[in-house]
Short mmCIF file of C-alpha atoms in Angstrom, two decimals:
data_model
loop_
_atom_site.label_atom_id
_atom_site.label_comp_id
_atom_site.label_asym_id
_atom_site.label_seq_id
_atom_site.Cartn_x
_atom_site.Cartn_y
_atom_site.Cartn_z
CA UNK A 20 0.09 -0.02 0.10
CA UNK A 21 1.24 3.59 -0.83
CA UNK A 22 0.28 6.71 0.62
CA UNK A 23 0.25 9.62 -1.96
CA UNK A 24 2.17 12.82 -1.38
CA UNK A 25 1.38 15.79 -3.33
CA UNK A 26 3.79 16.93 -5.86
CA UNK A 27 4.44 20.69 -6.67
CA UNK A 28 1.84 21.72 -9.13
CA UNK A 29 1.44 24.37 -11.57
CA UNK A 30 -0.87 24.99 -14.82
CA UNK A 31 0.52 24.11 -18.27
CA UNK A 32 1.39 26.86 -20.83
CA UNK A 33 -1.62 27.28 -23.08
CA UNK A 34 -4.27 25.47 -20.71
CA UNK A 35 -6.76 27.45 -18.73
CA UNK A 36 -5.85 27.16 -14.98
CA UNK A 37 -8.60 25.12 -13.35
CA UNK A 38 -10.55 26.82 -10.39
CA UNK A 39 -9.02 26.01 -6.94
CA UNK A 40 -10.55 23.04 -5.19
CA UNK A 41 -12.31 24.96 -2.54
CA UNK A 42 -14.34 22.28 -1.01
CA UNK A 43 -11.25 20.03 -0.51
CA UNK A 44 -9.50 22.71 1.09
CA UNK A 45 -12.48 23.67 3.23
CA UNK A 46 -12.64 20.03 4.43
CA UNK A 47 -9.07 19.80 5.08
CA UNK A 48 -9.21 22.99 7.07
CA UNK A 49 -12.30 21.99 9.12
CA UNK A 50 -10.85 18.49 9.94
CA UNK A 51 -7.64 20.08 11.12
CA UNK A 52 -9.58 22.70 13.24
CA UNK A 53 -11.75 20.14 14.85
CA UNK A 54 -8.86 17.92 15.72
CA UNK A 55 -6.80 20.78 17.13
CA UNK A 56 -9.54 21.78 19.60
CA UNK A 57 -10.48 18.16 20.45
CA UNK A 58 -8.48 16.22 23.21
CA UNK A 59 -6.81 13.81 20.98
CA UNK A 60 -4.48 16.51 19.69
CA UNK A 61 -3.37 17.10 23.30
CA UNK A 62 -2.90 20.76 22.48
CA UNK A 63 -6.07 22.15 24.22
CA UNK A 64 -5.68 22.64 28.14
CA UNK A 65 -9.68 22.53 28.55
CA UNK A 66 -9.28 18.71 28.25
CA UNK A 67 -6.82 18.51 30.93
CA UNK A 68 -3.57 16.31 31.05
CA UNK A 69 -2.29 12.58 31.15
CA UNK A 70 -5.42 10.18 32.38
CA UNK A 71 -7.99 13.08 32.44
CA UNK A 72 -7.14 13.87 28.87
CA UNK A 73 -7.41 10.27 27.87
CA UNK A 74 -10.62 9.83 29.38
CA UNK A 75 -11.81 13.27 28.07
CA UNK A 76 -11.03 11.75 24.62
CA UNK A 77 -13.22 8.78 25.11
CA UNK A 78 -16.03 10.85 26.22
CA UNK A 79 -15.74 13.19 23.14
CA UNK A 80 -15.60 10.11 20.72
CA UNK A 81 -18.80 8.67 22.41
CA UNK A 82 -20.39 12.15 22.08
CA UNK A 83 -19.56 12.61 18.38
CA UNK A 84 -18.80 9.69 16.75
CA UNK A 85 -21.06 7.10 15.26
CA UNK A 86 -22.02 3.75 17.04
CA UNK A 87 -23.61 1.12 15.19
CA UNK A 88 -26.06 0.28 17.62
CA UNK A 89 -27.13 3.74 17.89
CA UNK A 90 -27.68 4.20 14.30
CA UNK A 91 -29.70 1.07 14.06
CA UNK A 92 -32.00 1.86 17.11
CA UNK A 93 -32.01 5.38 16.58
CA UNK A 94 -31.40 6.35 20.43
CA UNK A 95 -28.30 6.77 22.27
CA UNK A 96 -26.72 3.94 24.30
CA UNK A 97 -28.21 3.69 27.81
CA UNK A 98 -26.10 3.35 31.00
CA UNK A 99 -26.93 -0.32 31.17
CA UNK A 100 -26.02 -0.99 27.50
CA UNK A 101 -22.41 0.89 28.13
CA UNK A 102 -21.90 -1.09 31.41
CA UNK A 103 -22.21 -4.30 29.65
CA UNK A 104 -19.74 -3.08 26.74
CA UNK A 105 -16.04 -3.47 27.24
CA UNK A 106 -14.38 -0.21 28.09
CA UNK A 107 -11.91 0.79 25.40
CA UNK A 108 -9.65 2.48 27.81
CA UNK A 109 -8.99 0.87 31.22
CA UNK A 110 -10.22 3.26 33.93
CA UNK A 111 -12.29 5.21 31.73
CA UNK A 112 -15.81 4.02 31.68
CA UNK A 113 -17.86 5.11 28.86
CA UNK A 114 -20.76 7.74 30.02
CA UNK A 115 -24.17 7.98 28.51
CA UNK A 116 -24.63 10.99 26.04
CA UNK A 117 -28.24 12.06 26.57
CA UNK A 118 -29.49 14.46 23.70
CA UNK A 119 -27.26 12.75 21.09
CA UNK A 120 -28.78 12.41 17.90
CA UNK A 121 -27.62 9.32 16.08
CA UNK A 122 -28.62 9.99 12.56
CA UNK A 123 -26.43 13.25 12.80
CA UNK A 124 -23.33 11.38 14.20
CA UNK A 125 -22.70 9.98 10.71
CA UNK A 126 -21.58 13.33 9.66
CA UNK A 127 -19.92 14.59 12.83
CA UNK A 128 -18.07 11.40 13.16
CA UNK A 129 -16.35 12.52 9.53
CA UNK A 130 -14.46 15.28 11.48
CA UNK A 131 -13.12 13.43 14.56
CA UNK A 132 -9.96 11.24 14.41
CA UNK A 133 -8.04 9.38 16.89
CA UNK A 134 -4.46 10.71 16.32
CA UNK A 135 -2.05 12.74 14.48
CA UNK A 136 -1.40 9.84 12.21
CA UNK A 137 -5.02 9.06 11.64
CA UNK A 138 -5.67 12.80 10.46
CA UNK A 139 -2.60 13.21 8.28
CA UNK A 140 -3.15 9.87 6.66
CA UNK A 141 -6.68 10.84 5.82
CA UNK A 142 -6.12 14.26 4.68
CA UNK A 143 -3.06 13.42 2.67
CA UNK A 144 -5.18 11.18 0.39
CA UNK A 145 -7.86 13.76 0.25
CA UNK A 146 -5.40 16.68 -0.67
CA UNK A 147 -3.91 14.43 -3.54
CA UNK A 148 -6.88 12.70 -4.90
CA UNK A 149 -9.59 14.96 -4.00
CA UNK A 150 -9.07 18.14 -6.09
CA UNK A 151 -9.36 16.33 -9.55
CA UNK A 152 -12.61 14.59 -8.50
CA UNK A 153 -13.86 17.84 -7.22
CA UNK A 154 -13.05 19.43 -10.66
CA UNK A 155 -14.80 16.91 -12.50
CA UNK A 156 -18.11 16.93 -10.30
CA UNK A 157 -17.98 20.49 -9.36
CA UNK A 158 -17.99 21.93 -6.01
CA UNK A 159 -21.68 21.45 -4.84
CA UNK A 160 -21.86 18.07 -5.98
CA UNK A 161 -18.60 16.81 -4.84
CA UNK A 162 -19.44 18.09 -1.44
CA UNK A 163 -22.73 16.09 -1.34
CA UNK A 164 -20.93 13.15 -2.65
CA UNK A 165 -18.34 13.37 -0.06
CA UNK A 166 -20.84 13.68 2.83
CA UNK A 167 -23.35 10.97 1.34
CA UNK A 168 -20.49 8.55 0.84
CA UNK A 169 -19.61 9.19 4.72
CA UNK A 170 -23.14 8.30 5.75
CA UNK A 171 -23.47 5.32 3.45
CA UNK A 172 -20.22 3.75 4.64
CA UNK A 173 -21.07 4.36 8.23
CA UNK A 174 -24.47 2.70 8.12
CA UNK A 175 -23.15 0.00 5.96
CA UNK A 176 -20.76 -0.89 8.84
CA UNK A 177 -23.55 -0.65 11.30
CA UNK A 178 -25.82 -3.11 9.20
CA UNK A 179 -22.84 -5.52 8.94
CA UNK A 180 -21.87 -5.36 12.73
CA UNK A 181 -25.27 -5.34 13.99
CA UNK A 182 -25.17 -8.72 15.90
CA UNK A 183 -21.51 -8.50 16.86
CA UNK A 184 -19.47 -7.11 19.96
CA UNK A 185 -18.21 -4.25 17.78
CA UNK A 186 -22.04 -2.93 17.62
CA UNK A 187 -20.93 -0.70 20.64
CA UNK A 188 -17.90 0.50 19.28
CA UNK A 189 -17.50 3.95 18.16
CA UNK A 190 -16.57 4.59 14.75
CA UNK A 191 -14.63 7.99 13.86
CA UNK A 192 -12.77 9.30 10.80
CA UNK A 193 -13.19 10.33 7.39
CA UNK A 194 -11.76 7.40 5.78
CA UNK A 195 -15.35 6.18 4.36
CA UNK A 196 -15.65 9.53 2.34
CA UNK A 197 -12.01 9.41 1.27
CA UNK A 198 -12.39 5.83 0.14
CA UNK A 199 -15.19 6.89 -2.13
CA UNK A 200 -13.03 9.91 -3.48
CA UNK A 201 -10.12 7.20 -4.26
CA UNK A 202 -12.85 5.02 -5.92
CA UNK A 203 -14.25 7.72 -8.12
CA UNK A 204 -10.57 9.10 -9.09
CA UNK A 205 -10.02 5.27 -10.14
CA UNK A 206 -13.02 5.17 -12.57
CA UNK A 207 -12.20 8.65 -13.78
CA UNK A 208 -8.57 8.59 -14.31
CA UNK A 209 -7.42 4.90 -14.51
CA UNK A 210 -4.44 5.35 -16.61
CA UNK A 211 -3.03 8.58 -14.62
CA UNK A 212 0.61 7.91 -13.67
CA UNK A 213 1.47 7.41 -9.65
CA UNK A 214 4.85 7.95 -8.73
CA UNK A 215 5.56 5.46 -5.67
CA UNK A 216 8.58 5.02 -3.40
CA UNK A 217 9.47 1.45 -2.98
CA UNK A 218 11.16 0.93 0.52
CA UNK A 219 12.48 -2.55 -0.60
CA UNK A 220 14.24 -0.80 -3.43
CA UNK A 221 15.95 2.00 -1.17
CA UNK A 222 12.87 4.18 -1.87
CA UNK A 223 13.38 4.11 -5.71
CA UNK A 224 10.74 6.16 -7.19
CA UNK A 225 8.66 4.07 -9.78
CA UNK A 226 5.71 5.12 -11.78
CA UNK A 227 2.63 3.13 -12.10
CA UNK A 228 -0.93 3.56 -13.45
CA UNK A 229 -3.62 4.46 -10.91
CA UNK A 230 -5.72 1.22 -11.48
CA UNK A 231 -2.49 -0.60 -10.24
CA UNK A 232 -1.85 1.38 -7.35
CA UNK A 233 -5.33 2.19 -6.11
CA UNK A 234 -6.31 -1.55 -7.33
CA UNK A 235 -3.72 -3.12 -4.89
CA UNK A 236 -5.00 -0.55 -2.24
CA UNK A 237 -8.55 -2.06 -2.46
CA UNK A 238 -7.16 -5.33 -2.35
CA UNK A 239 -5.32 -4.78 0.80
CA UNK A 240 -8.39 -3.38 2.21
CA UNK A 241 -10.54 -6.22 1.29
CA UNK A 242 -8.07 -8.79 2.63
CA UNK A 243 -7.64 -6.87 5.93
CA UNK A 244 -11.45 -7.17 6.60
CA UNK A 245 -11.11 -10.83 7.32
CA UNK A 246 -7.40 -10.75 8.53
CA UNK A 247 -6.56 -7.75 10.24
CA UNK A 248 -7.07 -7.23 14.00
CA UNK A 249 -9.40 -4.64 15.85
CA UNK A 250 -8.73 -0.85 15.65
CA UNK A 251 -9.26 -0.07 11.99
CA UNK A 252 -12.85 -0.44 10.27
CA UNK A 253 -11.39 -1.91 6.88
CA UNK A 254 -15.05 -2.56 5.80
CA UNK A 255 -15.89 1.05 5.77
CA UNK A 256 -12.80 1.36 3.17
CA UNK A 257 -14.23 -1.13 0.98
CA UNK A 258 -17.72 0.09 0.98
CA UNK A 259 -16.59 3.50 0.28
CA UNK A 260 -14.21 2.64 -2.60
CA UNK A 261 -17.02 0.62 -4.17
CA UNK A 262 -19.52 3.26 -3.74
CA UNK A 263 -17.27 5.92 -5.28
CA UNK A 264 -16.23 3.68 -8.06
CA UNK A 265 -19.94 2.87 -9.00
CA UNK A 266 -21.22 6.54 -8.42
CA UNK A 267 -18.52 7.64 -11.00
CA UNK A 268 -19.50 4.97 -13.44
CA UNK A 269 -23.18 5.86 -13.55
CA UNK A 270 -22.84 9.63 -13.54
CA UNK A 271 -19.45 10.89 -14.99
CA UNK A 272 -19.77 10.02 -18.58
CA UNK A 273 -17.53 11.58 -21.27
CA UNK A 274 -19.32 13.62 -23.88
CA UNK A 275 -19.76 11.70 -27.26
CA UNK A 276 -17.35 12.51 -30.07
CA UNK A 277 -14.60 12.99 -27.26
CA UNK A 278 -11.38 10.78 -27.22
CA UNK A 279 -10.17 10.45 -23.71
CA UNK A 280 -6.38 11.27 -23.19
CA UNK A 281 -4.58 9.86 -20.20
CA UNK A 282 -4.46 12.13 -17.70
CA UNK A 283 -5.93 15.15 -19.26
CA UNK A 284 -8.07 16.27 -16.19
CA UNK A 285 -5.06 15.98 -14.02
CA UNK A 286 -3.11 17.96 -16.25
CA UNK A 287 -5.60 20.93 -16.30
CA UNK A 288 -5.56 21.21 -12.62
CA UNK A 289 -1.77 19.94 -11.68
CA UNK A 290 0.27 20.63 -14.56
CA UNK A 291 1.29 16.82 -15.01
CA UNK A 292 -0.31 13.59 -14.52
CA UNK A 293 1.86 12.07 -11.65
CA UNK A 294 1.20 12.02 -8.10
CA UNK A 295 4.04 11.16 -5.73
CA UNK A 296 3.59 8.48 -3.03
CA UNK A 297 5.36 6.98 -0.03
CA UNK A 298 4.79 4.14 2.16
CA UNK A 299 2.89 4.40 5.15
#
C-alpha cells in the first residue's frame, strides 16, 4: 500500500488554470481545526492532561462518533448498555450521551480523528486525489458526494456489525468518504500515472498507473477485512471505494465524440499527470 504525497503543481502553458478545489481545502481546514480543538491533539488545556485527557477523549468520541447500535436503534446507548460493553480504555468507563442524535453522528464522526497519524493519513489522500474529482464533479456535487459517501459507509458498517460485539464500538474518521473519492478517481482516471517510493528498493521512485496502485490498495483493504485485528474498520474503506467507483461509473460520462487522453483532467489542474507516493 502506498500513501500519496502531493507534488509541486502548476498550470501548463496554453491551458486555462482550473478553479481552486475550495471544497477540498475547506474539508481539510475543518478537519484540522476540529482535531486541534479536541482532546486527541493534546494541545487544548481545557481537556486536561494525562489520564484525564485520555478519558476526555473517550467521552468526546462517544458524543460525536457513530455507534452502530445507536444508528440502528435511533437512540443513544443507555447506561446499562454501556456497562455491558467493554471499556476501550481501562479506568475510563463510557458515559451516556443524552441528547445525542445518532442520525447526525454519521456526519459529525467524519470530522473526528483518533490521533495525528489518523488525521494526516486521511487528509493526505484527500489533498492528492480530491481536487481532481472535485474539478470533474463541481463543488456542490462533490460536497454532497463526500458527505453522502461518509453516511453510506457508516450505515453499511453498522448493518454489518449489528449482531457483533463491535456494535457498541465508536466509529470515527473520514476514511469512508475519502475511500469513495479514491474509487471515483480510479474510475475517472485509471491510467493517470502515480509515482511510488518503494522501500525494498531503497525508496527508488517508480511510476505506475493509478489502476494498479489504487487497485492494490483496494485489494489490501478487502484482505484486511477478514484478517486484520481490531482498531481499523477496513470494511468502511471497502464500502466507500466501491460506492465511489459505482457513482462515477453511473454519473460521470464523457461527452460523445471526445477521445479520452490519459491524465488530461489532472493536467488541467496539476500541470502533470503524476502523483507522488510513499509507503505508510
